[in-house]
Amino acid sequence: MALSRCSGWVVTEAGRQPWTVYGMVRTAQSVSPLALSTTLGIFLAVLLIYGLVFALGLHYLLRRIKGELQSGEPVVIQLKTPN
């Protein structure tokens, strides 16, 4: 079942070109005018930002797990049960 779902998605998306308007804009007209160096620079900047956010989040989680960061006072919950 999962294979058919994934293959259906791949087949659908492979023929689709969301950046073009069917019947109005040809694929050749919808190519970005950006140079390869600009595209590569943007890609690397986004990759760097995501990597930095991931590293900071991982650092925070590891500090939380080790107990270096303390949360507030422990919460005590009293449940009332019928007798």
Tab-separated table of N, CA and C in Angstrom:
chain	number	residue	atom	x	y	z
A	1	MET	N	0.824	-1.193	0.000
A	1	MET	CA	0.000	0.000	0.000
A	1	MET	C	0.867	1.255	0.000
A	2	ALA	N	1.907	1.274	0.841
A	2	ALA	CA	2.767	2.455	0.907
A	2	ALA	C	3.519	2.644	-0.403
A	3	LEU	N	3.908	1.541	-1.031
A	3	LEU	CA	4.625	1.636	-2.304
A	3	LEU	C	3.742	2.262	-3.371
A	4	SER	N	2.489	1.861	-3.419
A	4	SER	CA	1.589	2.428	-4.424
A	4	SER	C	1.323	3.906	-4.147
A	5	ARG	N	1.234	4.273	-2.874
A	5	ARG	CA	1.011	5.670	-2.519
A	5	ARG	C	2.216	6.525	-2.915
A	6	CYS	N	3.408	6.040	-2.618
A	6	CYS	CA	4.622	6.796	-2.966
A	6	CYS	C	4.821	6.865	-4.466
A	7	SER	N	4.603	5.756	-5.148
A	7	SER	CA	4.814	5.775	-6.597
A	7	SER	C	3.779	6.668	-7.271
A	8	GLY	N	2.578	6.703	-6.766
A	8	GLY	CA	1.567	7.603	-7.312
A	8	GLY	C	1.963	9.053	-7.140
A	9	TRP	N	2.537	9.376	-5.993
A	9	TRP	CA	2.994	10.739	-5.756
A	9	TRP	C	4.139	11.091	-6.697
A	10	VAL	N	5.105	10.169	-6.864
A	10	VAL	CA	6.257	10.431	-7.729
A	10	VAL	C	5.808	10.632	-9.165
A	11	VAL	N	4.918	9.781	-9.641
A	11	VAL	CA	4.447	9.894	-11.022
A	11	VAL	C	3.696	11.210	-11.219
A	12	THR	N	2.900	11.598	-10.252
A	12	THR	CA	2.150	12.851	-10.359
A	12	THR	C	3.084	14.052	-10.381
A	13	GLU	N	4.040	14.081	-9.473
A	13	GLU	CA	4.924	15.238	-9.358
A	13	GLU	C	5.959	15.298	-10.471
A	14	ALA	N	6.326	14.167	-11.047
A	14	ALA	CA	7.351	14.161	-12.100
A	14	ALA	C	6.869	14.903	-13.345
A	15	GLY	N	5.602	14.815	-13.669
A	15	GLY	CA	5.091	15.477	-14.853
A	15	GLY	C	4.572	16.871	-14.614
A	16	ARG	N	4.541	17.286	-13.365
A	16	ARG	CA	3.973	18.586	-13.027
A	16	ARG	C	5.071	19.641	-12.987
A	17	GLN	N	4.777	20.804	-13.456
A	17	GLN	CA	5.719	21.914	-13.380
A	17	GLN	C	4.985	23.097	-12.756
A	18	PRO	N	5.004	23.213	-11.422
A	18	PRO	CA	4.183	24.228	-10.757
A	18	PRO	C	4.608	25.666	-11.045
A	19	TRP	N	5.791	25.868	-11.575
A	19	TRP	CA	6.236	27.238	-11.831
A	19	TRP	C	5.776	27.760	-13.182
A	20	THR	N	5.116	26.930	-13.971
A	20	THR	CA	4.619	27.366	-15.277
A	20	THR	C	3.101	27.402	-15.265
A	21	VAL	N	2.528	28.199	-16.115
A	21	VAL	CA	1.080	28.277	-16.262
A	21	VAL	C	0.727	27.517	-17.528
A	22	TYR	N	-0.052	26.452	-17.380
A	22	TYR	CA	-0.342	25.569	-18.502
A	22	TYR	C	-1.018	26.345	-19.630
A	23	GLY	N	-0.436	26.233	-20.818
A	23	GLY	CA	-1.001	26.873	-21.990
A	23	GLY	C	-0.628	28.334	-22.165
A	24	MET	N	0.033	28.941	-21.188
A	24	MET	CA	0.380	30.361	-21.279
A	24	MET	C	1.888	30.593	-21.223
A	25	VAL	N	2.580	29.864	-20.382
A	25	VAL	CA	4.019	30.053	-20.210
A	25	VAL	C	4.715	28.737	-20.522
A	26	ARG	N	5.660	28.776	-21.432
A	26	ARG	CA	6.413	27.577	-21.768
A	26	ARG	C	7.497	27.335	-20.714
A	27	THR	N	7.963	26.101	-20.655
A	27	THR	CA	9.000	25.755	-19.691
A	27	THR	C	10.256	26.585	-19.917
A	28	ALA	N	10.621	26.798	-21.168
A	28	ALA	CA	11.822	27.580	-21.478
A	28	ALA	C	11.690	29.025	-21.005
A	29	GLN	N	10.476	29.553	-20.947
A	29	GLN	CA	10.261	30.928	-20.499
A	29	GLN	C	10.269	31.051	-18.977
A	30	SER	N	10.085	29.960	-18.295
A	30	SER	CA	9.984	30.023	-16.838
A	30	SER	C	11.294	29.694	-16.134
A	31	VAL	N	12.377	29.579	-16.877
A	31	VAL	CA	13.683	29.320	-16.284
A	31	VAL	C	14.174	30.584	-15.587
A	32	SER	N	14.743	30.416	-14.403
A	32	SER	CA	15.217	31.555	-13.625
A	32	SER	C	16.430	32.207	-14.283
A	33	PRO	N	16.489	33.541	-14.278
A	33	PRO	CA	17.642	34.231	-14.869
A	33	PRO	C	18.850	34.297	-13.932
A	34	LEU	N	18.759	33.710	-12.746
A	34	LEU	CA	19.866	33.779	-11.795
A	34	LEU	C	21.060	32.969	-12.286
A	35	ALA	N	22.239	33.483	-12.019
A	35	ALA	CA	23.462	32.767	-12.369
A	35	ALA	C	23.663	31.596	-11.412
A	36	LEU	N	24.469	30.641	-11.827
A	36	LEU	CA	24.736	29.471	-10.995
A	36	LEU	C	25.378	29.879	-9.674
A	37	SER	N	26.272	30.846	-9.704
A	37	SER	CA	26.946	31.277	-8.475
A	37	SER	C	25.955	31.891	-7.479
A	38	THR	N	24.986	32.643	-7.972
A	38	THR	CA	23.968	33.233	-7.097
A	38	THR	C	23.098	32.145	-6.482
A	39	THR	N	22.673	31.209	-7.305
A	39	THR	CA	21.841	30.109	-6.820
A	39	THR	C	22.597	29.278	-5.796
A	40	LEU	N	23.851	28.990	-6.076
A	40	LEU	CA	24.669	28.214	-5.151
A	40	LEU	C	24.883	28.977	-3.848
A	41	GLY	N	25.101	30.289	-3.938
A	41	GLY	CA	25.276	31.100	-2.736
A	41	GLY	C	24.038	31.110	-1.856
A	42	ILE	N	22.872	31.252	-2.466
A	42	ILE	CA	21.613	31.230	-1.710
A	42	ILE	C	21.413	29.866	-1.064
A	43	PHE	N	21.680	28.809	-1.824
A	43	PHE	CA	21.529	27.453	-1.302
A	43	PHE	C	22.444	27.235	-0.100
A	44	LEU	N	23.702	27.650	-0.210
A	44	LEU	CA	24.645	27.469	0.894
A	44	LEU	C	24.265	28.318	2.105
A	45	ALA	N	23.743	29.520	1.883
A	45	ALA	CA	23.305	30.365	2.998
A	45	ALA	C	22.138	29.725	3.746
A	46	VAL	N	21.170	29.210	3.005
A	46	VAL	CA	20.028	28.537	3.640
A	46	VAL	C	20.496	27.293	4.376
A	47	LEU	N	21.405	26.536	3.766
A	47	LEU	CA	21.950	25.338	4.396
A	47	LEU	C	22.684	25.693	5.684
A	48	LEU	N	23.441	26.778	5.662
A	48	LEU	CA	24.160	27.225	6.849
A	48	LEU	C	23.198	27.641	7.960
A	49	ILE	N	22.163	28.379	7.615
A	49	ILE	CA	21.187	28.821	8.617
A	49	ILE	C	20.465	27.630	9.238
A	50	TYR	N	20.002	26.701	8.399
A	50	TYR	CA	19.324	25.523	8.931
A	50	TYR	C	20.268	24.678	9.782
A	51	GLY	N	21.517	24.548	9.351
A	51	GLY	CA	22.498	23.795	10.128
A	51	GLY	C	22.755	24.432	11.479
A	52	LEU	N	22.844	25.757	11.499
A	52	LEU	CA	23.061	26.481	12.747
A	52	LEU	C	21.875	26.314	13.699
A	53	VAL	N	20.675	26.445	13.185
A	53	VAL	CA	19.478	26.263	14.020
A	53	VAL	C	19.418	24.831	14.556
A	54	PHE	N	19.746	23.857	13.714
A	54	PHE	CA	19.744	22.463	14.154
A	54	PHE	C	20.785	22.241	15.245
A	55	ALA	N	21.997	22.772	15.052
A	55	ALA	CA	23.066	22.592	16.032
A	55	ALA	C	22.706	23.237	17.367
A	56	LEU	N	22.138	24.440	17.326
A	56	LEU	CA	21.736	25.104	18.569
A	56	LEU	C	20.622	24.338	19.277
A	57	GLY	N	19.666	23.837	18.517
A	57	GLY	CA	18.591	23.046	19.115
A	57	GLY	C	19.105	21.755	19.726
A	58	LEU	N	20.025	21.100	19.033
A	58	LEU	CA	20.610	19.862	19.553
A	58	LEU	C	21.416	20.139	20.815
A	59	HIS	N	22.173	21.220	20.815
A	59	HIS	CA	22.945	21.610	21.996
A	59	HIS	C	22.016	21.866	23.186
A	60	TYR	N	20.935	22.571	22.945
A	60	TYR	CA	19.960	22.850	24.008
A	60	TYR	C	19.362	21.556	24.550
A	61	LEU	N	18.953	20.649	23.650
A	61	LEU	CA	18.348	19.394	24.096
A	61	LEU	C	19.331	18.542	24.885
A	62	LEU	N	20.570	18.476	24.441
A	62	LEU	CA	21.560	17.682	25.166
A	62	LEU	C	21.840	18.268	26.540
A	63	ARG	N	21.868	19.587	26.655
A	63	ARG	CA	22.038	20.211	27.969
A	63	ARG	C	20.844	19.922	28.866
A	64	ARG	N	19.651	19.915	28.292
A	64	ARG	CA	18.441	19.595	29.071
A	64	ARG	C	18.488	18.163	29.568
A	65	ILE	N	18.936	17.249	28.694
A	65	ILE	CA	18.996	15.834	29.071
A	65	ILE	C	20.026	15.615	30.178
A	66	LYS	N	21.168	16.276	30.085
A	66	LYS	CA	22.214	16.118	31.097
A	66	LYS	C	21.832	16.770	32.419
A	67	GLY	N	20.846	17.615	32.418
A	67	GLY	CA	20.395	18.258	33.644
A	67	GLY	C	21.081	19.573	33.935
A	68	GLU	N	21.828	20.103	32.974
A	68	GLU	CA	22.489	21.383	33.189
A	68	GLU	C	21.485	22.530	33.218
A	69	LEU	N	20.397	22.372	32.521
A	69	LEU	CA	19.354	23.394	32.517
A	69	LEU	C	18.210	22.903	33.392
A	70	GLN	N	17.847	23.689	34.350
A	70	GLN	CA	16.777	23.305	35.253
A	70	GLN	C	15.499	24.017	34.851
A	71	SER	N	14.426	23.271	34.873
A	71	SER	CA	13.136	23.915	34.648
A	71	SER	C	12.658	24.473	35.986
A	72	GLY	N	11.481	25.019	36.009
A	72	GLY	CA	10.940	25.625	37.222
A	72	GLY	C	10.682	24.605	38.321
A	73	GLU	N	9.950	25.017	39.305
A	73	GLU	CA	9.609	24.145	40.422
A	73	GLU	C	8.826	22.935	39.940
A	74	PRO	N	9.019	21.789	40.591
A	74	PRO	CA	8.230	20.616	40.197
A	74	PRO	C	6.744	20.846	40.470
A	75	VAL	N	5.931	20.355	39.593
A	75	VAL	CA	4.488	20.529	39.703
A	75	VAL	C	3.902	19.298	40.380
A	76	VAL	N	3.126	19.525	41.429
A	76	VAL	CA	2.463	18.431	42.133
A	76	VAL	C	0.988	18.488	41.776
A	77	ILE	N	0.483	17.395	41.255
A	77	ILE	CA	-0.925	17.327	40.862
A	77	ILE	C	-1.631	16.364	41.799
A	78	GLN	N	-2.701	16.830	42.412
A	78	GLN	CA	-3.487	15.975	43.287
A	78	GLN	C	-4.782	15.627	42.575
A	79	LEU	N	-5.004	14.345	42.431
A	79	LEU	CA	-6.214	13.880	41.768
A	79	LEU	C	-7.256	13.505	42.808
A	80	LYS	N	-8.476	13.927	42.582
A	80	LYS	CA	-9.573	13.553	43.464
A	80	LYS	C	-10.289	12.378	42.827
A	81	THR	N	-10.331	11.290	43.542
A	81	THR	CA	-11.013	10.103	43.026
A	81	THR	C	-12.256	9.845	43.863
A	82	PRO	N	-13.300	9.352	43.222
A	82	PRO	CA	-14.518	9.052	43.990
A	82	PRO	C	-14.281	7.864	44.917
A	83	ASN	N	-14.864	7.924	46.102
A	83	ASN	CA	-14.713	6.830	47.082
A	83	ASN	C	-15.754	5.787	46.907
